CSV table of C-alpha atoms in Angstrom, one decimal:
chain,number,residue,atom,x,y,z
W,1,UNK,CA,-16.5,18.0,-6.1
W,2,UNK,CA,-19.2,20.1,-4.8
W,3,UNK,CA,-19.9,20.4,-1.3
W,4,UNK,CA,-23.5,19.6,-1.3
W,5,UNK,CA,-22.8,16.3,-2.9
W,6,UNK,CA,-20.4,15.3,-0.4
W,7,UNK,CA,-22.5,14.5,2.6
W,8,UNK,CA,-24.7,11.9,0.7
W,9,UNK,CA,-21.7,10.3,-1.0
W,10,UNK,CA,-19.9,10.2,2.4
W,11,UNK,CA,-22.8,8.6,4.1
W,12,UNK,CA,-22.6,5.9,1.4
W,13,UNK,CA,-19.1,5.1,2.4
W,14,UNK,CA,-17.5,6.9,-0.8
W,15,UNK,CA,-13.9,7.0,-0.1
W,16,UNK,CA,-13.2,10.1,-2.1
W,17,UNK,CA,-15.9,12.1,-0.6
W,18,UNK,CA,-14.6,11.0,3.0
W,19,UNK,CA,-11.1,12.0,2.0
W,20,UNK,CA,-12.3,15.5,0.7
W,21,UNK,CA,-14.6,16.0,3.7
W,22,UNK,CA,-11.6,15.4,6.2
W,23,UNK,CA,-9.7,18.1,4.3
W,24,UNK,CA,-12.7,20.4,4.6
W,25,UNK,CA,-12.8,19.7,8.3
W,26,UNK,CA,-9.0,20.6,8.7
W,27,UNK,CA,-9.6,23.7,6.9
W,28,UNK,CA,-12.4,24.8,9.1
W,29,UNK,CA,-14.9,27.6,8.3
W,30,UNK,CA,-18.8,27.6,7.7
W,31,UNK,CA,-18.7,25.2,5.0
W,32,UNK,CA,-16.9,22.6,7.3
W,33,UNK,CA,-19.3,23.2,9.8
W,34,UNK,CA,-22.3,22.7,7.5
W,35,UNK,CA,-20.9,19.3,6.4
W,36,UNK,CA,-20.0,18.2,10.0
W,37,UNK,CA,-23.6,19.2,11.3
W,38,UNK,CA,-25.1,17.0,8.6
W,39,UNK,CA,-22.7,14.0,9.3
W,40,UNK,CA,-22.9,14.2,13.0
W,41,UNK,CA,-26.2,12.7,13.5
W,42,UNK,CA,-24.9,9.5,11.6
W,43,UNK,CA,-21.9,9.1,13.8
W,44,UNK,CA,-21.6,7.4,17.2
W,45,UNK,CA,-21.9,3.8,15.9
W,46,UNK,CA,-18.2,3.0,15.5
W,47,UNK,CA,-15.8,1.8,18.4
W,48,UNK,CA,-13.1,4.6,18.7
W,49,UNK,CA,-9.6,3.2,20.0
W,50,UNK,CA,-6.9,5.6,20.7
W,51,UNK,CA,-3.2,4.5,20.6
W,52,UNK,CA,-0.5,6.6,22.4
W,53,UNK,CA,2.8,6.2,23.7
W,54,UNK,CA,6.4,7.5,23.3
W,55,UNK,CA,8.0,8.0,19.9
W,56,UNK,CA,9.4,4.8,18.6
W,57,UNK,CA,7.2,2.4,20.8
W,58,UNK,CA,5.8,1.1,17.7
W,59,UNK,CA,2.4,2.7,17.5
W,60,UNK,CA,2.3,2.7,13.7
W,61,UNK,CA,3.2,-1.1,13.7
W,62,UNK,CA,0.7,-1.9,16.4
W,63,UNK,CA,-2.1,0.1,14.7
W,64,UNK,CA,-1.1,-1.9,11.5
W,65,UNK,CA,-1.2,-5.3,13.3
W,66,UNK,CA,-4.5,-4.4,15.1
W,67,UNK,CA,-6.2,-3.3,11.7
W,68,UNK,CA,-5.1,-6.5,10.2
W,69,UNK,CA,-6.7,-8.6,12.9
W,70,UNK,CA,-9.8,-6.5,12.9
W,71,UNK,CA,-10.0,-7.3,9.0
W,72,UNK,CA,-9.5,-10.9,9.8
W,73,UNK,CA,-12.5,-10.6,12.0
W,74,UNK,CA,-14.3,-9.0,9.1
W,75,UNK,CA,-14.7,-5.6,10.8
W,76,UNK,CA,-13.8,-2.5,8.6
W,77,UNK,CA,-11.3,0.1,10.1
W,78,UNK,CA,-10.7,3.6,9.7
W,79,UNK,CA,-7.2,5.0,10.9
W,80,UNK,CA,-6.4,8.3,11.7
W,81,UNK,CA,-2.8,9.0,12.4
W,82,UNK,CA,-1.4,12.3,13.7
W,83,UNK,CA,2.2,13.4,13.3
W,84,UNK,CA,3.7,16.6,14.6
W,85,UNK,CA,3.5,19.8,12.6
W,86,UNK,CA,6.7,22.0,12.6
W,87,UNK,CA,6.2,25.1,14.9
W,88,UNK,CA,8.6,26.9,12.6
W,89,UNK,CA,7.4,26.2,9.0
W,90,UNK,CA,3.9,24.9,9.6
W,91,UNK,CA,5.0,21.9,7.5
W,92,UNK,CA,5.1,18.2,8.5
W,93,UNK,CA,6.4,15.0,7.4
W,94,UNK,CA,3.6,12.4,8.0
W,95,UNK,CA,5.4,8.9,7.8
W,96,UNK,CA,2.9,6.6,9.7
W,97,UNK,CA,1.7,5.0,6.7
W,98,UNK,CA,5.3,3.5,6.1
W,99,UNK,CA,4.4,0.8,8.8
W,100,UNK,CA,1.0,0.2,7.5
W,101,UNK,CA,1.8,-0.9,3.9
W,102,UNK,CA,0.1,-4.4,4.4
W,103,UNK,CA,-3.1,-2.6,4.7
W,104,UNK,CA,-2.9,-1.2,1.1
W,105,UNK,CA,-5.4,-2.2,-1.5
W,106,UNK,CA,-7.9,-3.3,1.0
W,107,UNK,CA,-11.2,-1.6,0.5
W,108,UNK,CA,-12.2,-2.2,4.2
W,109,UNK,CA,-9.5,0.1,5.3
W,110,UNK,CA,-9.1,3.8,5.3
W,111,UNK,CA,-6.0,5.6,6.4
W,112,UNK,CA,-5.7,9.3,7.1
W,113,UNK,CA,-2.5,11.0,8.1
W,114,UNK,CA,-2.9,14.5,9.9
W,115,UNK,CA,-0.4,17.2,10.9
W,116,UNK,CA,-0.9,18.3,14.7
W,117,UNK,CA,-1.1,21.9,13.1
W,118,UNK,CA,-0.3,23.8,16.5
W,119,UNK,CA,-2.2,21.7,19.0
W,120,UNK,CA,-0.1,20.2,21.8
W,121,UNK,CA,-2.3,17.5,23.2
W,122,UNK,CA,-1.4,14.7,20.8
W,123,UNK,CA,-4.1,15.2,18.3
W,124,UNK,CA,-5.0,18.0,15.9
W,125,UNK,CA,-7.8,20.4,16.1
W,126,UNK,CA,-9.8,18.5,13.4
W,127,UNK,CA,-9.1,15.0,14.7
W,128,UNK,CA,-12.2,14.5,16.4
W,129,UNK,CA,-14.1,15.8,13.2
W,130,UNK,CA,-12.2,13.2,10.9
W,131,UNK,CA,-13.2,10.4,13.4
W,132,UNK,CA,-16.8,11.6,13.3
W,133,UNK,CA,-16.7,11.7,9.5
W,134,UNK,CA,-15.1,8.0,9.3
W,135,UNK,CA,-17.7,6.8,11.8
W,136,UNK,CA,-20.4,8.3,9.6
W,137,UNK,CA,-19.2,6.6,6.3
W,138,UNK,CA,-19.8,3.4,8.3
W,139,UNK,CA,-16.5,2.0,9.3
W,140,UNK,CA,-16.9,-0.6,12.5
W,141,UNK,CA,-13.8,0.7,14.1
W,142,UNK,CA,-11.8,3.9,14.2
W,143,UNK,CA,-8.3,3.5,15.3
W,144,UNK,CA,-6.5,6.8,16.3
W,145,UNK,CA,-2.8,7.0,16.5
W,146,UNK,CA,-1.4,10.2,18.4
W,147,UNK,CA,1.6,12.1,18.1
W,148,UNK,CA,4.5,10.4,19.9
W,149,UNK,CA,3.6,11.3,23.4
W,150,UNK,CA,5.6,12.3,26.3
W,151,UNK,CA,3.9,12.5,29.6
W,152,UNK,CA,1.0,15.2,29.3
W,153,UNK,CA,-0.5,14.4,26.0
W,154,UNK,CA,-3.8,13.3,27.1
W,155,UNK,CA,-6.3,14.5,24.8
W,156,UNK,CA,-6.9,11.1,23.4
W,157,UNK,CA,-8.7,9.9,26.4
W,158,UNK,CA,-11.5,12.3,25.9
W,159,UNK,CA,-11.8,11.6,22.2
W,160,UNK,CA,-11.5,7.8,21.9
W,161,UNK,CA,-13.8,5.5,23.9
W,162,UNK,CA,-10.7,3.0,24.6
W,163,UNK,CA,-7.4,4.3,25.2
W,164,UNK,CA,-4.3,2.0,24.7
W,165,UNK,CA,-1.1,3.4,26.1
W,166,UNK,CA,1.9,1.5,24.5
W,167,UNK,CA,5.1,1.3,26.5
W,168,UNK,CA,8.5,-0.3,25.5
W,169,UNK,CA,11.0,-2.4,27.8
W,170,UNK,CA,13.6,-0.2,29.5
W,171,UNK,CA,11.9,3.2,29.7
W,172,UNK,CA,12.8,4.8,33.0
W,173,UNK,CA,12.5,3.5,36.6
W,174,UNK,CA,9.2,2.6,38.6
W,175,UNK,CA,8.9,6.3,39.7
W,176,UNK,CA,8.1,7.0,36.1
W,177,UNK,CA,5.1,4.7,36.4
W,178,UNK,CA,3.5,6.4,39.1
W,179,UNK,CA,3.7,10.0,37.6
W,180,UNK,CA,0.5,11.8,36.3
W,181,UNK,CA,-0.3,11.9,32.8
W,182,UNK,CA,-0.2,9.5,30.1
W,183,UNK,CA,-0.2,6.4,32.4
W,184,UNK,CA,-3.4,7.6,34.2
W,185,UNK,CA,-5.6,7.4,30.9
W,186,UNK,CA,-5.0,3.9,29.9
W,187,UNK,CA,-7.7,1.6,29.5
W,188,UNK,CA,-5.4,-1.0,28.3
W,189,UNK,CA,-1.5,-1.1,28.7
W,190,UNK,CA,0.7,-2.8,26.0
W,191,UNK,CA,4.3,-3.5,26.4
W,192,UNK,CA,5.3,-3.8,22.7
W,193,UNK,CA,8.7,-5.0,21.5
W,194,UNK,CA,8.2,-7.6,24.2
W,195,UNK,CA,10.9,-9.8,22.7
W,196,UNK,CA,13.5,-7.3,24.1
W,197,UNK,CA,15.4,-7.6,27.2
W,198,UNK,CA,13.6,-6.1,30.3
W,199,UNK,CA,10.1,-6.7,29.0
W,200,UNK,CA,9.1,-8.8,32.0
W,201,UNK,CA,10.4,-6.0,34.4
W,202,UNK,CA,8.4,-3.3,32.5
W,203,UNK,CA,5.2,-5.5,32.7
W,204,UNK,CA,5.7,-6.1,36.4
W,205,UNK,CA,6.4,-2.4,37.2
W,206,UNK,CA,3.3,-1.4,35.4
W,207,UNK,CA,1.1,-4.1,37.2
W,208,UNK,CA,2.4,-3.0,40.4
W,209,UNK,CA,1.6,0.5,39.8
W,210,UNK,CA,-1.8,-0.3,39.1
W,211,UNK,CA,-2.3,-2.2,42.2
W,212,UNK,CA,-0.8,0.9,44.2
W,213,UNK,CA,-4.0,2.7,43.6
W,214,UNK,CA,-6.6,0.3,44.9
W,215,UNK,CA,-9.8,-0.8,43.0
W,216,UNK,CA,-10.4,1.5,40.2
W,217,UNK,CA,-13.9,3.8,40.5
W,218,UNK,CA,-15.3,2.6,37.2
W,219,UNK,CA,-14.7,-1.1,37.9
W,220,UNK,CA,-12.4,-1.5,35.0
W,221,UNK,CA,-9.0,-2.8,35.8
W,222,UNK,CA,-6.7,-1.9,33.0
W,223,UNK,CA,-5.0,-5.2,31.8
W,224,UNK,CA,-1.3,-5.1,31.0
W,225,UNK,CA,-0.5,-6.9,27.9
W,226,UNK,CA,2.6,-7.9,26.0
W,227,UNK,CA,2.9,-7.8,22.3
W,228,UNK,CA,5.6,-8.0,19.4
W,229,UNK,CA,3.6,-6.0,16.8
W,230,UNK,CA,6.0,-6.6,14.1
W,231,UNK,CA,5.0,-10.3,14.0
W,232,UNK,CA,1.5,-10.4,15.4
W,233,UNK,CA,2.1,-11.8,18.6
W,234,UNK,CA,-0.3,-10.6,21.4
W,235,UNK,CA,-2.6,-8.8,18.9
W,236,UNK,CA,-5.7,-11.0,19.3
W,237,UNK,CA,-5.5,-10.6,22.9
W,238,UNK,CA,-5.4,-6.7,22.5
W,239,UNK,CA,-8.4,-6.7,20.5
W,240,UNK,CA,-10.4,-9.1,22.9
W,241,UNK,CA,-9.6,-6.6,25.8
W,242,UNK,CA,-10.6,-3.4,23.6
W,243,UNK,CA,-13.9,-5.4,23.0
W,244,UNK,CA,-14.4,-6.2,26.6
W,245,UNK,CA,-13.8,-2.7,27.5
W,246,UNK,CA,-16.4,-1.4,24.8
W,247,UNK,CA,-18.7,-3.9,26.5
W,248,UNK,CA,-17.9,-2.6,29.9
W,249,UNK,CA,-18.6,1.0,28.7
W,250,UNK,CA,-22.2,0.1,27.5
W,251,UNK,CA,-23.1,-2.0,30.5
W,252,UNK,CA,-22.1,0.2,33.1
W,253,UNK,CA,-23.8,3.3,31.6
W,254,UNK,CA,-20.2,4.7,31.2
W,255,UNK,CA,-20.6,5.2,27.6
W,256,UNK,CA,-23.1,7.9,28.2
W,257,UNK,CA,-20.6,9.6,30.6
W,258,UNK,CA,-17.7,9.3,28.1
W,259,UNK,CA,-19.9,10.5,25.3
W,260,UNK,CA,-20.8,13.5,27.5
W,261,UNK,CA,-17.2,14.5,28.3
W,262,UNK,CA,-16.3,14.0,24.7
W,263,UNK,CA,-19.3,16.3,23.7
W,264,UNK,CA,-18.2,19.0,26.0
W,265,UNK,CA,-14.8,18.9,24.7
W,266,UNK,CA,-16.2,19.3,21.2
W,267,UNK,CA,-18.5,22.0,22.1
W,268,UNK,CA,-15.8,24.0,23.8
W,269,UNK,CA,-13.5,23.7,20.7
W,270,UNK,CA,-16.2,24.7,18.3
W,271,UNK,CA,-17.4,27.7,20.3
W,272,UNK,CA,-13.6,28.8,20.7
W,273,UNK,CA,-13.2,28.6,17.0
W,274,UNK,CA,-16.3,30.3,15.9
W,275,UNK,CA,-15.9,33.1,18.5
W,276,UNK,CA,-12.2,33.7,17.4
W,277,UNK,CA,-13.2,33.8,13.9
W,278,UNK,CA,-16.2,36.0,14.4
W,279,UNK,CA,-13.8,38.4,16.6
W,280,UNK,CA,-11.1,38.7,14.1
W,281,UNK,CA,-10.8,41.9,12.3
W,282,UNK,CA,-9.8,45.5,12.8
W,283,UNK,CA,-10.5,45.7,16.4
W,284,UNK,CA,-8.8,42.4,17.0
W,285,UNK,CA,-5.7,43.7,15.3
W,286,UNK,CA,-5.8,47.0,17.2
W,287,UNK,CA,-5.8,45.3,20.4
W,288,UNK,CA,-3.0,42.8,19.5
W,289,UNK,CA,-1.0,45.8,18.9
W,290,UNK,CA,-1.9,47.7,22.0
W,291,UNK,CA,-1.0,44.4,24.2
W,292,UNK,CA,2.2,44.0,22.1
W,293,UNK,CA,3.2,47.7,23.2
W,294,UNK,CA,2.2,46.8,26.7
W,295,UNK,CA,-0.4,49.6,26.5
W,296,UNK,CA,-3.1,46.9,27.4
W,297,UNK,CA,-3.5,43.4,28.6
W,298,UNK,CA,-4.8,40.3,27.0
W,299,UNK,CA,-7.7,40.0,29.7
W,300,UNK,CA,-9.4,43.2,29.5
W,301,UNK,CA,-8.9,43.0,25.9
W,302,UNK,CA,-10.8,39.7,25.7
W,303,UNK,CA,-13.5,41.1,27.8
W,304,UNK,CA,-13.9,44.2,25.4
W,305,UNK,CA,-14.0,41.8,22.3
W,306,UNK,CA,-16.5,39.3,23.9
W,307,UNK,CA,-18.8,42.2,24.8
W,308,UNK,CA,-18.9,43.4,21.5
W,309,UNK,CA,-20.4,40.3,20.0
C,1,UNK,CA,-8.8,30.5,4.2
C,2,UNK,CA,-5.5,29.3,3.2
C,3,UNK,CA,-5.1,25.7,2.6
C,4,UNK,CA,-2.0,23.8,3.5
C,5,UNK,CA,-0.6,22.0,0.4
C,6,UNK,CA,-0.4,18.3,0.9
C,7,UNK,CA,2.0,16.3,-1.1
C,8,UNK,CA,2.4,12.4,-1.2
C,9,UNK,CA,6.0,11.5,-1.9
C,10,UNK,CA,6.2,8.0,-3.2
C,11,UNK,CA,8.9,5.5,-4.5
C,12,UNK,CA,7.3,3.5,-7.1
C,13,UNK,CA,8.7,0.2,-8.3
C,14,UNK,CA,11.7,-1.7,-6.8
C,15,UNK,CA,14.5,0.5,-6.2
C,16,UNK,CA,15.6,1.1,-2.9
C,17,UNK,CA,17.2,4.3,-2.7
C,18,UNK,CA,15.1,7.0,-1.1
C,19,UNK,CA,17.8,9.7,0.1
C,20,UNK,CA,16.4,11.9,-2.7
C,21,UNK,CA,12.8,11.4,-1.8
C,22,UNK,CA,13.7,12.3,1.8
C,23,UNK,CA,15.6,15.4,0.9
C,24,UNK,CA,12.5,16.4,-1.1
C,25,UNK,CA,10.1,15.6,1.9
C,26,UNK,CA,12.3,17.7,4.1
C,27,UNK,CA,12.4,20.5,1.8
C,28,UNK,CA,8.8,20.6,1.3
C,29,UNK,CA,8.2,20.4,5.1
C,30,UNK,CA,10.4,23.4,5.6
C,31,UNK,CA,8.4,25.1,2.9
C,32,UNK,CA,5.2,24.6,5.2
C,33,UNK,CA,3.6,21.8,3.2
C,34,UNK,CA,2.3,18.3,4.6
C,35,UNK,CA,4.4,15.4,3.3
C,36,UNK,CA,2.8,12.0,3.3
C,37,UNK,CA,5.8,9.8,2.8
C,38,UNK,CA,4.7,6.2,2.1
C,39,UNK,CA,8.2,4.4,1.6
C,40,UNK,CA,9.8,2.2,-0.7
C,41,UNK,CA,8.4,-0.2,-3.2
C,42,UNK,CA,5.0,1.2,-3.9
C,43,UNK,CA,2.8,-0.1,-6.7
C,44,UNK,CA,0.9,2.5,-8.9
C,45,UNK,CA,-2.2,1.2,-7.4
C,46,UNK,CA,-0.9,1.7,-3.7
C,47,UNK,CA,0.3,5.1,-4.7
C,48,UNK,CA,-3.1,6.4,-6.2
C,49,UNK,CA,-5.2,4.8,-3.3
C,50,UNK,CA,-2.9,6.6,-0.6
C,51,UNK,CA,-3.3,9.9,-2.7
C,52,UNK,CA,-6.9,9.3,-2.7
C,53,UNK,CA,-7.3,8.6,0.9
C,54,UNK,CA,-5.0,11.5,1.8
C,55,UNK,CA,-6.7,13.8,-0.6
C,56,UNK,CA,-3.4,15.4,-1.6
C,57,UNK,CA,-2.9,18.3,-4.1
C,58,UNK,CA,0.5,16.8,-5.4
C,59,UNK,CA,1.9,13.4,-5.9
C,60,UNK,CA,5.9,13.5,-5.9
C,61,UNK,CA,7.2,10.3,-7.7
C,62,UNK,CA,11.2,9.5,-7.2
C,63,UNK,CA,12.4,6.9,-9.4
C,64,UNK,CA,15.9,5.8,-10.1
C,65,UNK,CA,15.4,2.4,-11.3
C,66,UNK,CA,14.8,3.1,-15.1
C,67,UNK,CA,11.2,1.6,-15.1
C,68,UNK,CA,9.9,5.1,-15.1
C,69,UNK,CA,8.1,4.7,-18.6
C,70,UNK,CA,6.2,1.7,-17.4
C,71,UNK,CA,5.2,3.0,-13.9
C,72,UNK,CA,4.6,6.8,-14.3
C,73,UNK,CA,2.1,6.3,-17.0
C,74,UNK,CA,0.2,3.7,-14.9
C,75,UNK,CA,-0.2,6.2,-12.1
C,76,UNK,CA,-1.6,8.8,-14.5
C,77,UNK,CA,-3.9,6.2,-15.9
C,78,UNK,CA,-5.2,5.2,-12.6
C,79,UNK,CA,-5.7,8.8,-11.6
C,80,UNK,CA,-7.8,9.4,-14.6
C,81,UNK,CA,-9.8,6.4,-13.9
C,82,UNK,CA,-10.5,7.8,-10.4
C,83,UNK,CA,-11.3,11.1,-11.7
C,84,UNK,CA,-8.5,12.6,-9.7
C,85,UNK,CA,-6.9,14.5,-12.9
C,86,UNK,CA,-6.9,17.5,-10.5
C,87,UNK,CA,-3.9,16.0,-8.6
C,88,UNK,CA,-0.5,17.4,-9.9
C,89,UNK,CA,2.0,14.9,-10.7
C,90,UNK,CA,5.6,15.6,-10.7
C,91,UNK,CA,8.7,13.3,-10.9
C,92,UNK,CA,12.3,13.2,-10.1
C,93,UNK,CA,15.1,10.9,-10.5
C,94,UNK,CA,17.2,9.7,-13.5
C,95,UNK,CA,15.0,10.3,-16.6
C,96,UNK,CA,16.5,11.3,-20.1
C,97,UNK,CA,15.3,14.3,-21.7
C,98,UNK,CA,13.5,12.5,-24.3
C,99,UNK,CA,11.8,10.4,-21.8
C,100,UNK,CA,10.9,13.6,-19.8
C,101,UNK,CA,9.4,15.0,-22.9
C,102,UNK,CA,7.1,11.9,-23.5
C,103,UNK,CA,6.1,11.8,-19.8
C,104,UNK,CA,5.1,15.5,-20.1
C,105,UNK,CA,3.6,15.5,-23.4
C,106,UNK,CA,1.6,12.1,-23.5
C,107,UNK,CA,1.5,10.8,-19.8
C,108,UNK,CA,0.1,13.6,-17.9
C,109,UNK,CA,3.3,14.1,-15.8
C,110,UNK,CA,3.5,17.9,-15.0
C,111,UNK,CA,7.2,18.3,-14.4
C,112,UNK,CA,10.2,16.0,-14.4
C,113,UNK,CA,13.2,17.3,-12.1
C,114,UNK,CA,16.6,16.0,-12.9
C,115,UNK,CA,19.6,15.5,-10.6
C,116,UNK,CA,21.0,18.5,-9.3
C,117,UNK,CA,17.7,20.4,-9.3
C,118,UNK,CA,17.6,23.1,-6.5
C,119,UNK,CA,14.9,22.1,-4.0
C,120,UNK,CA,13.7,25.9,-3.9
C,121,UNK,CA,12.8,25.5,-7.6
C,122,UNK,CA,10.7,22.4,-6.9
C,123,UNK,CA,9.0,24.3,-3.9
C,124,UNK,CA,8.2,27.3,-6.2
C,125,UNK,CA,6.8,25.0,-9.0
C,126,UNK,CA,4.6,23.1,-6.4
C,127,UNK,CA,3.4,26.5,-5.0
C,128,UNK,CA,2.4,27.9,-8.2
C,129,UNK,CA,0.7,25.0,-9.8
C,130,UNK,CA,-0.8,22.8,-6.7
C,131,UNK,CA,-4.4,22.8,-6.4
C,132,UNK,CA,-5.2,25.1,-9.3
C,133,UNK,CA,-7.8,22.6,-10.9
C,134,UNK,CA,-9.3,22.0,-7.6
C,135,UNK,CA,-12.5,23.3,-6.8
C-alpha cells in the first residue's frame, strides 16, 4: 500500500488503511509526519474516553462491555489498548484482545493493541497519533485503555476528554484514596467486580475522599459508580455519565481548555522527537561518549547541540 | 528506521490447549517482537480481521485438534481475499509431514513447526522472513 493512497482511504474509513497508518505513526519519521499532518484537520469529532486503573482491575473487560453498549446505541467504536513493552528486549505480549472477543466480526468496531515502547506514563508515544487517526477515520467514540497503572501514570488525562479510573474492592486503606496521582485525574470512578466482598466499603471510601476536597473548580463532581463488567451490570450508567461529562465539557467551554492542554502536550512531544531526530549524528555520538566518560555533562552538551541547529 | 516485528498468535478452532502458544508468545517477546495474543477458539474470520486491524507482519497459528487441513487453508484464503498476501503465515502443533507439505505447497502456509522445535529456530525464521513482501 502506497503512502499517498493511505490518507484518502483512511478518511473514507478504510480499515486496512487505518491499520497501516497507525503502524506508520508508531514507526515515526517524516512519512508519518506527512500523513498525520493530513489527517489532523479531520480529527476532533470523536469523544475520547480513557480507561485506567491497576493491573487486573478489569479494564479490558470493561472496555469490551462499554463498546458493546455503545454498539447497541448504534455508535461506532475505536479502541486503543496499550500494554507494557519489555525494557529488556523491546518486545511485548499484547493480550487485551482476549477479553474483547465478543467485539470480533463487527465492522463498527476497530481494535488496535500497542506496546508502550519505553513510555512510562501509561500510554505509548504514538497513542495520541493513533487516536487522531481513528478519529479522522470517522469513529464516534475512541476508548483508550492504558497500561495497568499504579499511582503516577496520568498521561491519559491529558490525552482523553473523559477519564475513567477503575478500582476494585479491597485495594488498600482510605489513605490510598487521598494520595496524589491517578485518583486525581478521574472524571468518573468505577468500582468494578462490585459483586465481590468489600465493594460497598470501596465505594464509600472513594465518595468520602471526593467530599474532603470541597466543590470541584470546574463544576464537575466525579460520580462513583459500581459495575460488574463481565455481565454488563452498571455499564449503561457509565456510558450515560461519560456522555454527561462530554456535554459538561462543551457547555462550560472546558472542551477548549482541554484541547489546548492536549495540543500543548502533542506539540511538545513532536518538537522533542523532531529535534532529537535532527541532532542525532556524529556530534551526538561524540558527546554521548564524552558524557559517559565524565569528560562532559549532559546539560552543556544539550546546549551545544541545540545551538548548532 | 527499524520496525518492530508484530506477530499475531492465535488458536484456531476448538482445542483448549494454549501452553505451546504461550511459550511461543513469550519467546517472541524476548526476541524483541510485539506479540498480539488473541486467545482460544478463534474462527479464521476472527483471526484475519484481528491481523488486519493490528497490521501484523506474521500470523502464528497453533493447532492441536487435527482440524488443520480445514482451518489453515481457510485463513490463507481469507488473507488472499483481503489482499493481505504479504502477511507471513506459520503454523505449529500436531501436523503430519504429509499435511505439512500440502499446507506449504498448496495452501500458502510458509512454514510448519512440529513438536520439539527449538524456539530460537522459530525466532530466526521469523526474523529472516517477516515483512519481506511489505512495501
